[in-house]
Tab-separated table of C-alpha atoms (C1' of nucleotides) in Angstrom:
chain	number	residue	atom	x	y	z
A	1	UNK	CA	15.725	-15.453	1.062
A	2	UNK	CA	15.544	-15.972	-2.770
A	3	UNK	CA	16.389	-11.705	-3.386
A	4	UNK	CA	17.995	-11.173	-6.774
A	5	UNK	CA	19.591	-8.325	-8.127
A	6	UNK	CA	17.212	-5.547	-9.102
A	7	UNK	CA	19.422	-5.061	-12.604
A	8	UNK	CA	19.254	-8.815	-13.779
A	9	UNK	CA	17.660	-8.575	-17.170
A	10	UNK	CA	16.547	-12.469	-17.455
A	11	UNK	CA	12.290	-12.552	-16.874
A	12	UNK	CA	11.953	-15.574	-15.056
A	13	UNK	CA	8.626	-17.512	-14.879
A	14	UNK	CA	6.413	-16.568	-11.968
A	15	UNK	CA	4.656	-18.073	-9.738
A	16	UNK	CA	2.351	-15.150	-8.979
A	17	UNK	CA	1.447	-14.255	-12.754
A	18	UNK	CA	-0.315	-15.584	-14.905
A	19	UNK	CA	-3.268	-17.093	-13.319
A	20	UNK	CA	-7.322	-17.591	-13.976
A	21	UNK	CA	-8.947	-14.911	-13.879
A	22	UNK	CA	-6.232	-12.365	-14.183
A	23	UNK	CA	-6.340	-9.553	-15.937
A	24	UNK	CA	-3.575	-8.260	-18.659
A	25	UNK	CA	-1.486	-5.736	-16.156
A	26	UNK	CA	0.326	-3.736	-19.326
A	27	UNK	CA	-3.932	-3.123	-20.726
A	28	UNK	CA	-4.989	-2.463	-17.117
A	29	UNK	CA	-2.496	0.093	-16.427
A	30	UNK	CA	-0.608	1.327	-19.406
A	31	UNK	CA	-3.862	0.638	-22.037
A	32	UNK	CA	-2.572	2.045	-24.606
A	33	UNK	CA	0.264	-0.045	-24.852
A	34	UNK	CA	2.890	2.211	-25.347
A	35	UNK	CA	2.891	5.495	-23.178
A	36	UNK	CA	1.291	5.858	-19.909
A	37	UNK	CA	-2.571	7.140	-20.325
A	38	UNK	CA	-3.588	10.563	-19.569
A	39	UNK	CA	-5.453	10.807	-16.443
A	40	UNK	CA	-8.663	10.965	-17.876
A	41	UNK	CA	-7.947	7.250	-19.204
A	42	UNK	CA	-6.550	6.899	-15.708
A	43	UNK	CA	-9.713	7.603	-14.190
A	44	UNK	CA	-12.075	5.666	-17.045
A	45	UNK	CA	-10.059	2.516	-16.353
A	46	UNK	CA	-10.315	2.342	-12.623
A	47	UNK	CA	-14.156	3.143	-13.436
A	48	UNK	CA	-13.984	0.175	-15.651
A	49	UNK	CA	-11.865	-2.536	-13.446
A	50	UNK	CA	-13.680	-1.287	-9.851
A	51	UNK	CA	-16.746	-3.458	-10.375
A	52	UNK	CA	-15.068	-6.582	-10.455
A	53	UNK	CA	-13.282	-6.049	-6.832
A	54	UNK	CA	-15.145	-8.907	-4.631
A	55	UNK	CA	-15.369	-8.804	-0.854
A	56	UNK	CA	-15.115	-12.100	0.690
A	57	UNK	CA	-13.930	-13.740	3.816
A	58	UNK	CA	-10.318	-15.340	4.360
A	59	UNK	CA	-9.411	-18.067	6.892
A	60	UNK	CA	-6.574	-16.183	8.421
A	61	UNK	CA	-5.750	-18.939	10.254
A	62	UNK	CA	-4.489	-20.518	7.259
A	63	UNK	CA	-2.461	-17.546	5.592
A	64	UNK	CA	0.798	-18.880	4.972
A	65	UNK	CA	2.480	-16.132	3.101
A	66	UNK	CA	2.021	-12.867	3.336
A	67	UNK	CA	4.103	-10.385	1.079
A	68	UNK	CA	4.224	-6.426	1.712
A	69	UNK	CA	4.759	-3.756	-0.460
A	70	UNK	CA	6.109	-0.448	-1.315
A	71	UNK	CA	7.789	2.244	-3.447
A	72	UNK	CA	10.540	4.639	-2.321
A	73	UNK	CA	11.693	7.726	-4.272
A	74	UNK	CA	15.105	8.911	-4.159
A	75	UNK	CA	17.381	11.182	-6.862
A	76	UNK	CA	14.453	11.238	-9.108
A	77	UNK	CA	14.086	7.457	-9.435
A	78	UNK	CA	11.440	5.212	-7.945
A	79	UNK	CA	12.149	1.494	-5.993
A	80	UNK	CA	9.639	-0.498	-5.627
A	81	UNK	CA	10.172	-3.776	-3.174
A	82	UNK	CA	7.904	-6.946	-2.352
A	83	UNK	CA	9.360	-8.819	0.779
A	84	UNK	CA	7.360	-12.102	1.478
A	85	UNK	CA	7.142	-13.303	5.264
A	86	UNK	CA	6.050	-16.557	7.113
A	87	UNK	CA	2.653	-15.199	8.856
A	88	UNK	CA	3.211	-17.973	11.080
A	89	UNK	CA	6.279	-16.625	12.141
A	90	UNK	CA	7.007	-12.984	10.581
A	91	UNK	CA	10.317	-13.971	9.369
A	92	UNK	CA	11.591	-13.100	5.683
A	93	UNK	CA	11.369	-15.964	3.421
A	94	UNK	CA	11.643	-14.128	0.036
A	95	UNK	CA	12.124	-10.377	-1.289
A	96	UNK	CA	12.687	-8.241	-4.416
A	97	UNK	CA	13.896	-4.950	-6.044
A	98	UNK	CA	13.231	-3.052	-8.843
A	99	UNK	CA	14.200	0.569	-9.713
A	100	UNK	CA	12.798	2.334	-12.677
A	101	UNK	CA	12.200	6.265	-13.614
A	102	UNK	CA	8.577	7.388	-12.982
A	103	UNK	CA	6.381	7.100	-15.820
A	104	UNK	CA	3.586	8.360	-14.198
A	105	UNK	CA	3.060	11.773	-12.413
A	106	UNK	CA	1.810	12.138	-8.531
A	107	UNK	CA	-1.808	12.339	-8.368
A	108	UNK	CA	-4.216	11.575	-5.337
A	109	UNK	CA	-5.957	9.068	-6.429
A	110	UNK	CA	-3.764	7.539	-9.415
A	111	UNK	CA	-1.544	6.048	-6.836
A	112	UNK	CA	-1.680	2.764	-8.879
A	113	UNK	CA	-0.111	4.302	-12.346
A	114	UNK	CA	2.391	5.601	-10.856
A	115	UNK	CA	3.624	2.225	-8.232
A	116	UNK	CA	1.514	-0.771	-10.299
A	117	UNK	CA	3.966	-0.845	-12.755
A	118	UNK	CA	7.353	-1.588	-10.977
A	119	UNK	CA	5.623	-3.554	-8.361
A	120	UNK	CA	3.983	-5.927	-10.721
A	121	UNK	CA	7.675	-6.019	-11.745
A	122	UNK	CA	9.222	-6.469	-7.824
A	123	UNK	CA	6.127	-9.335	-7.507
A	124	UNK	CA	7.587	-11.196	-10.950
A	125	UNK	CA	11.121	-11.328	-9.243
A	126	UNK	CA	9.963	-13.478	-6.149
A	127	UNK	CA	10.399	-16.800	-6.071
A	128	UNK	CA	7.414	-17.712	-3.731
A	129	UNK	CA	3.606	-17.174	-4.401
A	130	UNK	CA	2.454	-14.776	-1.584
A	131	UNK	CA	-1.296	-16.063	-0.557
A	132	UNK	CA	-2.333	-12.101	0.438
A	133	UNK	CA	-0.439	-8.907	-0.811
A	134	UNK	CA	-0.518	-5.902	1.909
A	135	UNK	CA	-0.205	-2.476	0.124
A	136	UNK	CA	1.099	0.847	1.827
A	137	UNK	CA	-2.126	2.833	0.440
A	138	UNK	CA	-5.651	1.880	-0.008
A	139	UNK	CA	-7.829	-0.483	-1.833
A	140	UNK	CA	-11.755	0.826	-1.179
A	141	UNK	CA	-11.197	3.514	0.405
A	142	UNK	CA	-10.753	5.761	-2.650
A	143	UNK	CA	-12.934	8.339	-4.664
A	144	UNK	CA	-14.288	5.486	-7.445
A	145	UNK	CA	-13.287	2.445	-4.918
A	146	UNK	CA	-10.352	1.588	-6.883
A	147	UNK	CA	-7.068	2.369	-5.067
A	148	UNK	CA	-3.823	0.663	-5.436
A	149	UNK	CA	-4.540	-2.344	-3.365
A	150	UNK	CA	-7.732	-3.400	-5.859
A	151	UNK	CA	-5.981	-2.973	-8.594
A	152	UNK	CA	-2.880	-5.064	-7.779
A	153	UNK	CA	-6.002	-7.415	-6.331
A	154	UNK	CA	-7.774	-7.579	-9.531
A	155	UNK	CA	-4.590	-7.500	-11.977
A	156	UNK	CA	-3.331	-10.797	-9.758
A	157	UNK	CA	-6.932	-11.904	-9.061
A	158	UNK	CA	-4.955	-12.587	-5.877
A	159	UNK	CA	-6.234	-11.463	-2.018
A	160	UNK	CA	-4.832	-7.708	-1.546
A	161	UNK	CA	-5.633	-5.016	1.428
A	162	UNK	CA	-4.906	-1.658	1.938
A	163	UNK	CA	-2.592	-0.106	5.072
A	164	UNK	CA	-2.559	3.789	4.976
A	165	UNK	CA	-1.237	6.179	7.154
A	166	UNK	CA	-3.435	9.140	6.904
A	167	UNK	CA	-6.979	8.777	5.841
A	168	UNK	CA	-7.726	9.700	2.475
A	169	UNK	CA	-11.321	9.842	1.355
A	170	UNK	CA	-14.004	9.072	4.427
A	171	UNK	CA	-14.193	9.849	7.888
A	172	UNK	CA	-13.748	8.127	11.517
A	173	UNK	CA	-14.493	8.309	14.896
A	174	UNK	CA	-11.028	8.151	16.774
A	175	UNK	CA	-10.657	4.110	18.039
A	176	UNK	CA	-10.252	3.563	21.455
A	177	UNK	CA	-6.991	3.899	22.809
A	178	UNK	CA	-6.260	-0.211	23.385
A	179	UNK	CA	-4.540	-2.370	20.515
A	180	UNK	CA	-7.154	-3.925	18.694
A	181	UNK	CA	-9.499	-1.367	18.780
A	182	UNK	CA	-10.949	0.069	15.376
A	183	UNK	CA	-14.109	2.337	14.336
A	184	UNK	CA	-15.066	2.796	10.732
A	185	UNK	CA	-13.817	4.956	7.942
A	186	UNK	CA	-17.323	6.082	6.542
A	187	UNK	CA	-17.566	8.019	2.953
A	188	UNK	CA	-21.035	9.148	2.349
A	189	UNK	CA	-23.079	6.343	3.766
A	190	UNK	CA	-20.430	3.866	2.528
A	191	UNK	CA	-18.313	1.854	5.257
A	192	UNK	CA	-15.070	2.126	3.075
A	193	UNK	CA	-12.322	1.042	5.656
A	194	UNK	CA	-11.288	1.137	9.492
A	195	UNK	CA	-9.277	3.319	11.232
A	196	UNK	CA	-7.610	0.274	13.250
A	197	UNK	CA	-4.957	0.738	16.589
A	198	UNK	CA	-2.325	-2.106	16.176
A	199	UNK	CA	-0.544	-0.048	19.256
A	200	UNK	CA	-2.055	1.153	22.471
A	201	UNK	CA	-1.995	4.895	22.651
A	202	UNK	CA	-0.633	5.201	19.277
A	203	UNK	CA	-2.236	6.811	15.832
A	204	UNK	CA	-4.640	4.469	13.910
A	205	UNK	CA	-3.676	2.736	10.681
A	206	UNK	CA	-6.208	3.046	8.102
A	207	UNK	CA	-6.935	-0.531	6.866
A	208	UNK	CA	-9.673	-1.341	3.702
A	209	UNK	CA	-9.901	-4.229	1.289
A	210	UNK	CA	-8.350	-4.430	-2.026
A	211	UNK	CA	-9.862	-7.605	-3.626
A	212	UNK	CA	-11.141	-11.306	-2.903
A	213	UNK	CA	-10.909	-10.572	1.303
A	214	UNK	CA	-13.253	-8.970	3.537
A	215	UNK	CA	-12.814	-6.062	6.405
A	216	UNK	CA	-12.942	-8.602	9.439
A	217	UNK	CA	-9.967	-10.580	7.434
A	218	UNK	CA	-8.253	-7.630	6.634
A	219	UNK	CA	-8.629	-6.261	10.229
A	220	UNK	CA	-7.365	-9.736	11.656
A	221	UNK	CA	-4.379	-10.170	9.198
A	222	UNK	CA	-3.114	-6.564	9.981
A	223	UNK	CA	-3.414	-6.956	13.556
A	224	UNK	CA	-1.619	-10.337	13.434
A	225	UNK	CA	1.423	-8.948	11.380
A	226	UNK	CA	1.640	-6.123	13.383
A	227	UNK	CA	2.183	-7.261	16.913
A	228	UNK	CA	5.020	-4.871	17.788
A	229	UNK	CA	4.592	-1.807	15.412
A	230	UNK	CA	2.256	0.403	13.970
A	231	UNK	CA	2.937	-0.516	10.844
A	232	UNK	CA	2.576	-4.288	9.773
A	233	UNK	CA	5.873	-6.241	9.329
A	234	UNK	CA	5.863	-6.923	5.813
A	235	UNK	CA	5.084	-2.746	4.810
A	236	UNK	CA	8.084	-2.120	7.483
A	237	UNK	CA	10.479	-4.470	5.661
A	238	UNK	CA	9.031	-3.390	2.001
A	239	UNK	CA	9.528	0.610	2.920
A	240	UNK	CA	13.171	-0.596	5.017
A	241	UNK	CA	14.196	-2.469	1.532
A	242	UNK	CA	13.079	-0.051	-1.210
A	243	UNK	CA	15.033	2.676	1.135
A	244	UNK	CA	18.004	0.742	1.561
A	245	UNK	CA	18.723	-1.940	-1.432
A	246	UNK	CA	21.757	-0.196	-2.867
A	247	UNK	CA	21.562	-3.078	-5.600
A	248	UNK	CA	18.303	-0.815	-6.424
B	1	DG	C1'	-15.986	28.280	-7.315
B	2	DC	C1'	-12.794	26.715	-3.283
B	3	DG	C1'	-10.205	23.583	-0.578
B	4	DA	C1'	-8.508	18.858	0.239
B	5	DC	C1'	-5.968	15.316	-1.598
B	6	DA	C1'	-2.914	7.690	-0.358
B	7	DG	C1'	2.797	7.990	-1.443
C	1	DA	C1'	7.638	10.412	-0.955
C	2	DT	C1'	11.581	13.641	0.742
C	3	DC	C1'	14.035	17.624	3.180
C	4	DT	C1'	15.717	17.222	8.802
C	5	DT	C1'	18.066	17.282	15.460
C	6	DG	C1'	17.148	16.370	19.365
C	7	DT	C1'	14.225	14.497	22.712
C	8	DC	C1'	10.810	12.028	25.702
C	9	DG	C1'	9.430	7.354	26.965
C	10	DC	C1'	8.875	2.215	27.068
DNA sequence: GCGACAG
DNA sequence: ATCTTGTCGC
């Protein structure tokens, strides 16, 4: 575990950010430098940054980290927490706070301006360089193909996919009823995700790429993480931390 | 125009 | 997201 306090004002380098082909997270979320944009900017920007997300196959096999994220709210304040776990063995190797007060309102579909920010933070504050980032949201499977997961994807230039709960944009056939089984999350006549059963008899996940992995991976690396839940291992430890961290 | 709408 | 008790089942 390599956690530190979520009040410890000393930046430390990171191992996640900077890298090639990353993009500037303050001009990609907050563009205007100093306030948060309105949400017509919002919207311009994820028109802007959605081309670049790139589908592309990942050896699973070979995953070695995988980190999961996700934001709590509680008394008006937000925590945001990144736990990072073996995918070999789905233990915690490394995890991190931050709290901060929203700076962004609630809106479908601006997910990202409101949690980007203090994740980006949480993701600074680990000590390990996750090789896949699982979001508790969506990445393509959004109105303008830019949810959360592709833009933490694209800001990191870093593997990302989407876990949601409900479905948000698109529609699917229920899965069959066995683990494993999955049936796709159609918008229009776009394939935009997969409704996905990690449990027999249990409610589908909704899984869809964020950036530089493709739907088979993503469907394989959710399974694999979640062999006893519905929800994959390191979401369940990010939503169990960001709840409970009283350092938060 | 109306309803729906990730967390 | 959060507000909230008990209950059925593996």
């Amino acid at each position: 575990m390599n956690a530190r306090p979520a009040g410890s004002e000393q930046p430390l380098p990171s191992p996640v950010r900077p890298s090639a082909g990353a993009i500037d997270p303050a001009a990609a979320t907050w563009p205007r430098g100093g306030g948060p944009p309105s949400v017509e900017e919002a919207r311009a920007l994820q028109d802007l940054l959605a081309p670049r997300v790139r589908a592309q196959p990942v050896d699973v096999e070979r995953v070695g980290l995988v980190a999961g994220l996700d934001v709590s709210y509680t008394e008006g304040r937000l925590v945001a927490a990144a736990v990072v776990l073996s995918a070999e063995t789905l233990e915690v190797v490394d995890a991190a706070t931050v709290a901060t007060a929203p700076r962004f309102p609630y809106v479908p579909g601006l997910f990202a301006f409101r949690e980007l920010p203090p994740l980006l933070d949480a993701i600074d504050r680990l000590g390990t360089a996750p090789d896949v980032f699982v979001c508790d949201g969506f990445g393509l499977a959004h109105p303008r193909r830019f949810g959360l997961a592709c833009h933490l994807g694209v800001l990191l230039d870093r593997p990302t996919l989407g876990v949601g709960k409900t479905p948000f944009v698109g529609r699917a056939e229920p899965p069959g009823q066995q683990r494993g089984s999955w049936s796709p999350l159609v918008d229009g006549d776009e394939v935009v995700g997969r409704a996905l059963r990690t449990r027999t008899g249990v409610k589908p996940v909704y899984v869809s790429i964020g950036h530089r992995i493709d739907l088979d991976s993503a469907t394989e690396l959710v399974l694999r993480t979640a062999p006893n839940y519905r929800i994959p291992e390191p979401v369940r430890h990010a939503d169990r931390l960001s709840r409970d961290d009283p350092g938060a």
